[in-house]
Tab-separated table of C-alpha atoms and ligand atoms in Angstrom:
chain	number	residue	atom	x	y	z
I	73	MET	CA	-14.787	-14.521	12.314
I	74	ALA	CA	-13.848	-17.048	9.653
I	75	SER	CA	-14.248	-20.641	10.777
I	76	LEU	CA	-11.233	-22.911	10.830
I	77	THR	CA	-12.846	-25.115	8.178
I	78	GLY	CA	-13.442	-22.016	6.074
I	79	MET	CA	-9.842	-20.962	6.441
I	80	ARG	CA	-8.662	-24.472	5.529
I	81	ARG	CA	-10.913	-24.460	2.484
I	82	LEU	CA	-9.562	-21.060	1.466
I	83	ALA	CA	-5.990	-22.240	1.926
I	84	ALA	CA	-6.713	-25.334	-0.180
I	85	GLN	CA	-8.357	-23.232	-2.895
I	86	VAL	CA	-5.477	-20.798	-2.913
I	87	LEU	CA	-2.953	-23.595	-3.076
I	88	ALA	CA	-4.916	-25.166	-5.936
I	89	ALA	CA	-4.973	-21.819	-7.747
I	90	VAL	CA	-1.251	-21.417	-7.280
I	91	VAL	CA	-0.497	-24.914	-8.497
I	92	PHE	CA	-2.859	-24.484	-11.416
I	93	THR	CA	-1.249	-21.244	-12.578
I	94	GLY	CA	2.231	-22.652	-12.211
I	95	VAL	CA	4.631	-22.545	-9.314
I	96	ALA	CA	8.261	-21.836	-10.095
I	97	LEU	CA	9.458	-23.364	-6.867
I	98	SER	CA	7.304	-24.526	-4.016
I	99	ILE	CA	8.059	-23.132	-0.608
I	100	GLY	CA	6.156	-23.650	2.588
I	101	ALA	CA	5.506	-26.344	5.104
I	102	THR	CA	6.525	-29.268	2.931
I	103	ALA	CA	9.375	-27.980	0.781
I	104	ALA	CA	11.783	-26.438	3.213
I	105	SER	CA	13.600	-23.273	2.317
I	106	ALA	CA	16.825	-22.806	4.186
I	107	GLN	CA	17.068	-20.350	7.045
I	108	GLY	CA	17.975	-16.939	5.675
I	109	ASP	CA	16.717	-17.568	2.131
I	110	VAL	CA	14.480	-14.760	0.900
I	111	ASN	CA	11.084	-16.155	-0.097
I	112	ILE	CA	9.163	-14.195	-2.714
I	113	TYR	CA	5.511	-14.398	-3.685
I	114	SER	CA	5.367	-12.973	-7.181
I	115	TYR	CA	2.668	-11.917	-9.614
I	116	ARG	CA	5.526	-11.066	-11.974
I	117	GLU	CA	6.666	-13.822	-14.257
I	118	PRO	CA	9.876	-15.479	-13.029
I	119	GLN	CA	11.817	-14.797	-16.240
I	120	LEU	CA	11.398	-11.059	-15.623
I	121	ILE	CA	13.041	-11.178	-12.225
I	122	ASP	CA	15.367	-14.198	-12.434
I	123	PRO	CA	18.323	-12.191	-13.813
I	124	LEU	CA	18.030	-9.765	-10.884
I	125	LEU	CA	17.798	-12.476	-8.270
I	126	LYS	CA	20.782	-14.284	-9.748
I	127	ALA	CA	22.852	-11.094	-9.641
I	128	PHE	CA	21.787	-10.550	-6.012
I	129	THR	CA	22.766	-14.093	-4.993
I	130	ASP	CA	26.108	-13.826	-6.821
I	131	LYS	CA	26.829	-10.608	-4.951
I	132	THR	CA	25.644	-11.527	-1.457
I	133	GLY	CA	25.481	-15.320	-1.258
I	134	ILE	CA	21.856	-14.968	-0.097
I	135	ARG	CA	19.550	-17.370	-1.919
I	136	THR	CA	16.009	-16.641	-3.049
I	137	ASN	CA	12.929	-18.795	-3.736
I	138	ILE	CA	9.952	-17.700	-5.808
I	139	VAL	CA	6.335	-18.731	-5.763
I	140	TYR	CA	4.828	-17.376	-8.949
I	141	ALA	CA	1.082	-17.151	-9.569
I	142	SER	CA	-1.175	-14.977	-11.693
I	143	ALA	CA	-3.792	-14.825	-8.926
I	144	GLY	CA	-4.436	-15.683	-5.282
I	145	LEU	CA	-1.153	-14.712	-3.615
I	146	ASN	CA	-2.687	-12.092	-1.309
I	147	GLU	CA	-5.246	-14.674	-0.219
I	148	ARG	CA	-2.509	-17.218	0.342
I	149	LEU	CA	-0.555	-14.739	2.485
I	150	ALA	CA	-3.698	-13.999	4.494
I	151	ALA	CA	-4.505	-17.686	4.967
I	152	GLU	CA	-0.965	-18.498	6.090
I	153	GLY	CA	-0.920	-15.639	8.589
I	154	GLN	CA	1.941	-15.762	11.059
I	155	ASN	CA	3.201	-19.044	9.604
I	156	SER	CA	3.715	-17.610	6.145
I	157	PRO	CA	7.178	-18.275	4.721
I	158	ALA	CA	6.825	-15.214	2.462
I	159	ASP	CA	9.237	-12.340	2.926
I	160	LEU	CA	8.455	-10.214	-0.121
I	161	LEU	CA	5.519	-9.645	-2.435
I	162	PHE	CA	6.232	-8.600	-6.044
I	163	THR	CA	3.389	-7.346	-8.173
I	164	VAL	CA	2.312	-4.974	-10.905
I	165	ASP	CA	0.024	-2.010	-10.353
I	166	ALA	CA	-0.069	0.386	-7.432
I	167	GLY	CA	-3.682	-0.669	-6.864
I	168	ARG	CA	-2.653	-4.247	-6.129
I	169	LEU	CA	0.156	-3.125	-3.829
I	170	SER	CA	-2.317	-0.934	-1.939
I	171	GLU	CA	-4.725	-3.843	-1.667
I	172	ALA	CA	-2.014	-5.901	0.042
I	173	LYS	CA	-1.309	-3.022	2.416
I	174	ASP	CA	-4.998	-2.455	3.172
I	175	ALA	CA	-5.446	-6.167	3.874
I	176	GLY	CA	-2.748	-5.908	6.553
I	177	LEU	CA	-0.351	-8.187	4.674
I	178	THR	CA	2.635	-5.807	4.578
I	179	GLN	CA	4.834	-3.841	6.966
I	180	PRO	CA	6.581	-0.488	6.623
I	181	VAL	CA	10.238	-0.305	5.631
I	182	ALA	CA	12.290	2.635	6.800
I	183	LEU	CA	15.379	2.260	4.616
I	184	ALA	CA	17.039	5.558	3.745
I	185	SER	CA	18.490	4.008	0.586
I	186	LEU	CA	14.994	3.228	-0.757
I	187	ALA	CA	13.744	6.724	-0.017
I	188	ALA	CA	16.795	8.137	-1.798
I	189	ALA	CA	16.577	5.899	-4.888
I	190	ILE	CA	12.804	5.926	-5.467
I	191	PRO	CA	10.966	9.225	-6.033
I	192	ALA	CA	8.187	9.866	-3.502
I	193	GLU	CA	5.375	9.560	-6.060
I	194	TYR	CA	6.359	5.946	-6.741
I	195	ARG	CA	6.244	4.665	-3.188
I	196	ASP	CA	3.666	4.453	-0.436
I	197	PRO	CA	3.722	7.542	1.845
I	198	GLU	CA	3.746	5.122	4.798
I	199	GLN	CA	6.568	3.062	3.215
I	200	HIS	CA	4.561	-0.157	2.817
I	201	TRP	CA	5.286	-0.531	-0.907
I	202	PHE	CA	7.905	0.665	-3.359
I	203	GLY	CA	7.886	0.984	-7.128
I	204	LEU	CA	10.704	-0.697	-9.045
I	205	THR	CA	9.776	0.004	-12.651
I	206	MET	CA	7.320	2.251	-14.453
I	207	ARG	CA	5.232	1.682	-17.531
I	208	SER	CA	3.034	4.165	-19.304
I	209	ARG	CA	-0.432	3.427	-20.659
I	210	ILE	CA	-0.305	5.056	-24.053
I	211	VAL	CA	-2.122	5.143	-27.380
I	212	TYR	CA	-0.959	2.853	-30.185
I	213	ALA	CA	-1.819	4.603	-33.476
I	214	SER	CA	-1.783	3.204	-36.989
I	215	LYS	CA	1.351	4.475	-38.723
I	216	SER	CA	-0.376	4.460	-42.101
I	217	ARG	CA	-3.840	5.751	-41.202
I	218	VAL	CA	-3.341	8.175	-38.294
I	219	LYS	CA	-1.636	11.396	-39.287
I	220	GLN	CA	-1.642	13.209	-35.946
I	221	ASP	CA	1.334	12.884	-33.610
I	222	ARG	CA	-0.316	13.918	-30.386
I	223	ILE	CA	-3.425	12.909	-28.507
I	224	THR	CA	-5.125	13.154	-25.135
I	225	TYR	CA	-7.005	10.493	-23.181
I	226	GLU	CA	-10.018	12.826	-23.304
I	227	GLU	CA	-9.933	12.817	-27.114
I	228	LEU	CA	-10.533	9.052	-27.193
I	229	ALA	CA	-14.181	9.866	-26.425
I	230	ASP	CA	-14.471	12.308	-29.375
I	231	PRO	CA	-17.013	11.025	-31.950
I	232	LYS	CA	-14.456	11.669	-34.701
I	233	TRP	CA	-12.968	8.268	-33.744
I	234	LYS	CA	-16.263	6.374	-34.073
I	235	GLY	CA	-15.601	2.709	-34.926
I	236	LYS	CA	-11.836	3.260	-34.860
I	237	ILE	CA	-10.659	2.321	-31.355
I	238	CYS	CA	-9.675	-1.053	-29.873
I	239	ILE	CA	-9.052	-1.809	-26.195
I	240	ARG	CA	-8.922	-4.797	-23.836
I	241	SER	CA	-11.567	-5.297	-21.124
I	242	GLY	CA	-12.465	-2.157	-19.239
I	243	GLN	CA	-12.256	-4.223	-16.052
I	244	HIS	CA	-8.606	-5.163	-16.525
I	245	VAL	CA	-6.486	-3.587	-13.816
I	246	TYR	CA	-4.550	-1.529	-16.401
I	247	ASN	CA	-7.788	0.078	-17.590
I	248	THR	CA	-9.430	0.578	-14.199
I	249	SER	CA	-6.238	2.338	-13.111
I	250	LEU	CA	-6.384	4.605	-16.171
I	251	THR	CA	-10.063	5.355	-15.528
I	252	ALA	CA	-9.176	6.097	-11.903
I	253	THR	CA	-6.861	8.865	-13.126
I	254	ILE	CA	-9.713	10.348	-15.184
I	255	ILE	CA	-11.860	10.396	-12.019
I	256	ALA	CA	-9.006	11.951	-10.038
I	257	HIS	CA	-8.488	14.714	-12.619
I	258	HIS	CA	-12.058	15.436	-13.761
I	259	GLY	CA	-14.498	13.859	-11.301
I	260	GLU	CA	-16.861	10.944	-11.499
I	261	ALA	CA	-19.530	12.431	-13.790
I	262	PHE	CA	-16.928	13.347	-16.408
I	263	ALA	CA	-15.313	9.890	-16.174
I	264	GLU	CA	-18.683	8.230	-16.789
I	265	GLN	CA	-19.270	10.323	-19.905
I	266	TRP	CA	-15.720	9.591	-21.027
I	267	LEU	CA	-16.275	5.859	-20.715
I	268	ARG	CA	-19.563	6.142	-22.634
I	269	GLY	CA	-17.845	8.133	-25.401
I	270	LEU	CA	-14.930	5.700	-25.630
I	271	LYS	CA	-17.310	2.739	-25.698
I	272	ALA	CA	-19.283	4.323	-28.549
I	273	ASN	CA	-16.020	4.719	-30.499
I	274	LEU	CA	-14.950	1.080	-30.199
I	275	ALA	CA	-14.526	-0.975	-33.354
I	276	HIS	CA	-15.739	-4.095	-31.545
I	277	LYS	CA	-16.242	-5.650	-28.117
I	278	PRO	CA	-13.212	-5.360	-25.792
I	279	ALA	CA	-11.188	-8.595	-25.950
I	280	GLY	CA	-7.631	-9.923	-25.766
I	281	GLY	CA	-4.566	-8.329	-24.224
I	282	ASP	CA	-2.766	-5.147	-25.249
I	283	ARG	CA	-0.860	-6.897	-28.030
I	284	GLU	CA	-4.066	-8.105	-29.684
I	285	GLN	CA	-5.118	-4.467	-30.044
I	286	ALA	CA	-1.924	-3.798	-32.024
I	287	ARG	CA	-2.736	-6.882	-34.098
I	288	ASP	CA	-6.142	-5.391	-34.896
I	289	ILE	CA	-4.529	-2.135	-35.991
I	290	TYR	CA	-2.189	-4.158	-38.232
I	291	SER	CA	-5.133	-5.967	-39.815
I	292	GLY	CA	-7.073	-2.730	-40.316
I	293	LYS	CA	-9.861	-3.331	-37.790
I	294	CYS	CA	-9.013	-0.172	-35.851
I	295	ASP	CA	-6.803	2.909	-36.049
I	296	LEU	CA	-6.136	3.561	-32.358
I	297	ALA	CA	-5.666	1.305	-29.343
I	298	VAL	CA	-4.739	1.705	-25.697
I	299	GLY	CA	-1.741	-0.290	-24.498
I	300	ASN	CA	1.267	-0.382	-22.190
I	301	THR	CA	4.649	0.760	-23.442
I	302	TYR	CA	6.673	-2.420	-22.835
I	303	TYR	CA	4.484	-4.505	-25.146
I	304	MET	CA	5.964	-2.542	-28.050
I	305	ALA	CA	9.368	-4.008	-27.163
I	306	LEU	CA	7.885	-7.468	-26.585
I	307	MET	CA	6.358	-7.347	-30.085
I	308	ALA	CA	9.424	-5.848	-31.803
I	309	LYS	CA	11.768	-8.491	-30.348
I	310	ASN	CA	9.452	-11.498	-30.494
I	311	GLU	CA	11.397	-14.353	-32.095
I	312	LYS	CA	8.984	-16.993	-30.800
I	313	ASN	CA	5.968	-15.397	-32.487
I	314	PRO	CA	7.521	-13.352	-35.290
I	315	GLU	CA	4.137	-12.240	-36.627
I	316	GLN	CA	4.047	-9.931	-33.600
I	317	LYS	CA	6.918	-7.973	-35.142
I	318	ARG	CA	4.515	-6.947	-37.909
I	319	TRP	CA	1.888	-5.912	-35.341
I	320	GLY	CA	4.475	-3.763	-33.582
I	321	ALA	CA	5.738	-2.283	-36.830
I	322	ALA	CA	2.208	-1.181	-37.775
I	323	ILE	CA	1.868	1.177	-34.800
I	324	LYS	CA	3.424	4.377	-33.551
I	325	PRO	CA	3.344	5.323	-29.876
I	326	LEU	CA	1.444	8.464	-28.911
I	327	PHE	CA	2.095	9.617	-25.349
I	328	PRO	CA	-1.260	11.058	-24.266
I	329	ASN	CA	-1.473	14.510	-22.701
I	330	ALA	CA	2.222	15.134	-23.380
I	331	ASN	CA	1.422	18.843	-23.670
I	332	ASP	CA	-0.525	19.154	-20.456
I	333	ARG	CA	-0.569	16.901	-17.351
I	334	GLY	CA	1.466	14.056	-18.861
I	335	SER	CA	0.796	10.371	-19.543
I	336	HIS	CA	-0.545	7.897	-17.006
I	337	VAL	CA	2.180	5.726	-15.524
I	338	ASN	CA	1.848	2.758	-13.256
I	339	ILE	CA	4.479	0.687	-11.505
I	340	SER	CA	5.632	-2.768	-10.748
I	341	GLY	CA	6.787	-2.934	-7.184
I	342	MET	CA	7.574	-4.762	-3.970
I	343	ALA	CA	6.361	-4.916	-0.388
I	344	LEU	CA	7.764	-6.545	2.741
I	345	ALA	CA	5.386	-9.204	4.068
I	346	LYS	CA	3.924	-8.517	7.511
I	347	ASN	CA	5.414	-11.674	9.032
I	348	ALA	CA	8.589	-11.906	6.957
I	349	PRO	CA	10.667	-14.609	8.663
I	350	ASN	CA	13.910	-13.556	6.956
I	351	LYS	CA	13.507	-9.820	7.289
I	352	ALA	CA	17.174	-8.818	7.443
I	353	ASN	CA	18.004	-10.527	4.155
I	354	ALA	CA	14.734	-9.383	2.572
I	355	LEU	CA	15.727	-5.786	3.337
I	356	LYS	CA	19.084	-6.405	1.647
I	357	LEU	CA	17.235	-7.576	-1.464
I	358	MET	CA	14.898	-4.556	-1.420
I	359	ASP	CA	17.901	-2.280	-1.110
I	360	TYR	CA	19.607	-4.057	-4.014
I	361	LEU	CA	16.561	-3.892	-6.322
I	362	ALA	CA	16.431	-0.108	-6.035
I	363	SER	CA	20.186	0.239	-6.677
I	364	GLU	CA	21.566	1.523	-9.967
I	365	GLU	CA	23.019	-1.890	-10.796
I	366	ALA	CA	19.712	-3.733	-10.416
I	367	GLN	CA	17.710	-0.950	-12.047
I	368	LYS	CA	19.950	-1.224	-15.116
I	369	ILE	CA	19.310	-4.977	-15.328
I	370	TYR	CA	15.580	-4.366	-14.908
I	371	ALA	CA	15.499	-1.661	-17.594
I	372	THR	CA	17.241	-3.894	-20.131
I	373	ALA	CA	15.396	-7.120	-19.356
I	374	ASN	CA	11.881	-5.674	-19.152
I	375	ASN	CA	11.937	-2.531	-21.273
I	376	GLU	CA	10.167	-0.646	-18.545
I	377	TYR	CA	11.244	2.721	-17.182
I	378	PRO	CA	13.546	2.498	-14.141
I	379	VAL	CA	12.100	4.313	-11.105
I	380	ASN	CA	15.614	5.297	-10.034
I	381	PRO	CA	16.156	8.586	-11.907
I	382	ALA	CA	19.919	7.948	-12.044
I	383	VAL	CA	19.327	5.060	-14.479
I	384	GLU	CA	18.421	5.555	-18.144
I	385	PRO	CA	15.802	3.502	-19.957
I	386	SER	CA	16.952	0.954	-22.564
I	387	ASP	CA	17.712	2.089	-26.125
I	388	ILE	CA	14.443	0.765	-27.542
I	389	VAL	CA	12.461	2.546	-24.827
I	390	LYS	CA	14.334	5.781	-25.519
I	391	SER	CA	13.548	5.404	-29.222
I	392	TRP	CA	9.828	5.847	-28.477
I	393	GLY	CA	10.361	9.462	-27.397
I	394	LYS	CA	10.238	11.274	-24.120
I	395	LEU	CA	7.845	10.171	-21.415
I	396	LYS	CA	6.326	12.968	-19.358
I	397	PRO	CA	4.650	11.147	-16.456
I	398	ASP	CA	1.409	12.429	-14.994
I	399	PRO	CA	2.533	13.544	-11.501
I	400	LEU	CA	-0.727	12.385	-9.887
I	401	PRO	CA	0.357	10.388	-6.807
I	402	LEU	CA	-0.296	6.688	-7.320
I	403	GLU	CA	-2.304	6.379	-4.116
I	404	ASN	CA	-5.042	8.294	-5.992
I	405	ILE	CA	-5.317	5.371	-8.345
I	406	ALA	CA	-5.811	3.016	-5.449
I	407	LYS	CA	-8.408	5.425	-4.046
I	408	TYR	CA	-10.550	5.587	-7.195
I	409	ARG	CA	-10.031	2.147	-8.717
I	410	LYS	CA	-13.156	0.630	-7.150
I	411	LYS	CA	-15.269	3.543	-8.390
I	412	ALA	CA	-13.683	3.167	-11.828
I	413	SER	CA	-14.634	-0.509	-11.894
I	414	GLU	CA	-18.223	0.365	-10.918
I	415	LEU	CA	-18.459	2.917	-13.721
I	416	VAL	CA	-17.148	0.388	-16.252
I	417	ASP	CA	-20.021	-1.902	-15.230
I	418	LYS	CA	-22.540	0.935	-15.097
I	419	VAL	CA	-21.922	1.923	-18.733
I	420	ASN	CA	-21.754	-1.754	-19.764
I	421	PHE	CA	-18.375	-1.035	-21.315
I	422	ASP	CA	-17.353	-4.616	-22.040
I	423	ALA	CA	-20.509	-5.254	-24.074
I	424	GLY	CA	-18.968	-3.171	-26.838
I	425	PRO	CA	-20.121	-0.320	-29.080
I	426	SER	CA	-23.582	-1.358	-30.228
I	427	SER	CA	-25.135	-2.128	-26.832
A	584	FE2	FE1	1.318	-6.485	-18.854
């Protein structure tokens, strides 16, 4: 059993981490949130969800407060226990949502409207978490140097691409989730060989985020990269860093395995906190976020794919072509993500091609 001092230390560390990474609005023991407000712990950046929360408040009169952090929110929820002010957890990646469930930080939600709006493969079978948007992990290919218009994830390990591929750290959650799908489809031994083949094909050591891989295609360091779909919109529309428009313009999206099982998709999603103090209003917000109105706002603001099949993606997303999602249930990703992470270490993936 954790000692009280240990728990206090953890709480202090978590609080420090949250403050360090930036808190949009502090809620908790000191800064009171009014009774009935919905309190959200979010790994998603506030600007992505603010338009939705504003629309919800305008419609219902129910106010919301967000604590945003890039790490440590699960730990904070655990440390706060029954006294936690959190009603909802927002995060990206089914693996992270499953982690919150497995840690006992969430509770099931039996809302018929959620089950109707969100396809079964994008929610927890026990109703602990629900997808709100989808993104696909695709291949960015050089428009000028790559002639082919189709590709598979398996082909990324083909020696014909030696020295031509760029990717961020193999341990990033986006990549461990992708590797988890390779394990789920082909088994562990195949996935290990795949990682070794991909590593041998890298142009240099994994580094940066997905956008930096597009940058390296633009500058000629590599011909192929692995990246999430929405970054193409973030680059194309980037007025703050207009050089990113050139990175985006240098690549074409290839949806891997479009002719067989489909491309890997992951979700951003939400879960109801185990001790949600404002449960009734939190359920209203969950219901709203899955609605066609909110899904439309989400699709336009984030350039992700709405999970609600009644809502179309934004024009820029549609311009990339048709997404055929791999139907592998997302709980498989949660199941194999730890193994995927172990394999990434085993093959020394992040040391790059020459090690
Ligand atoms: Fe991202």
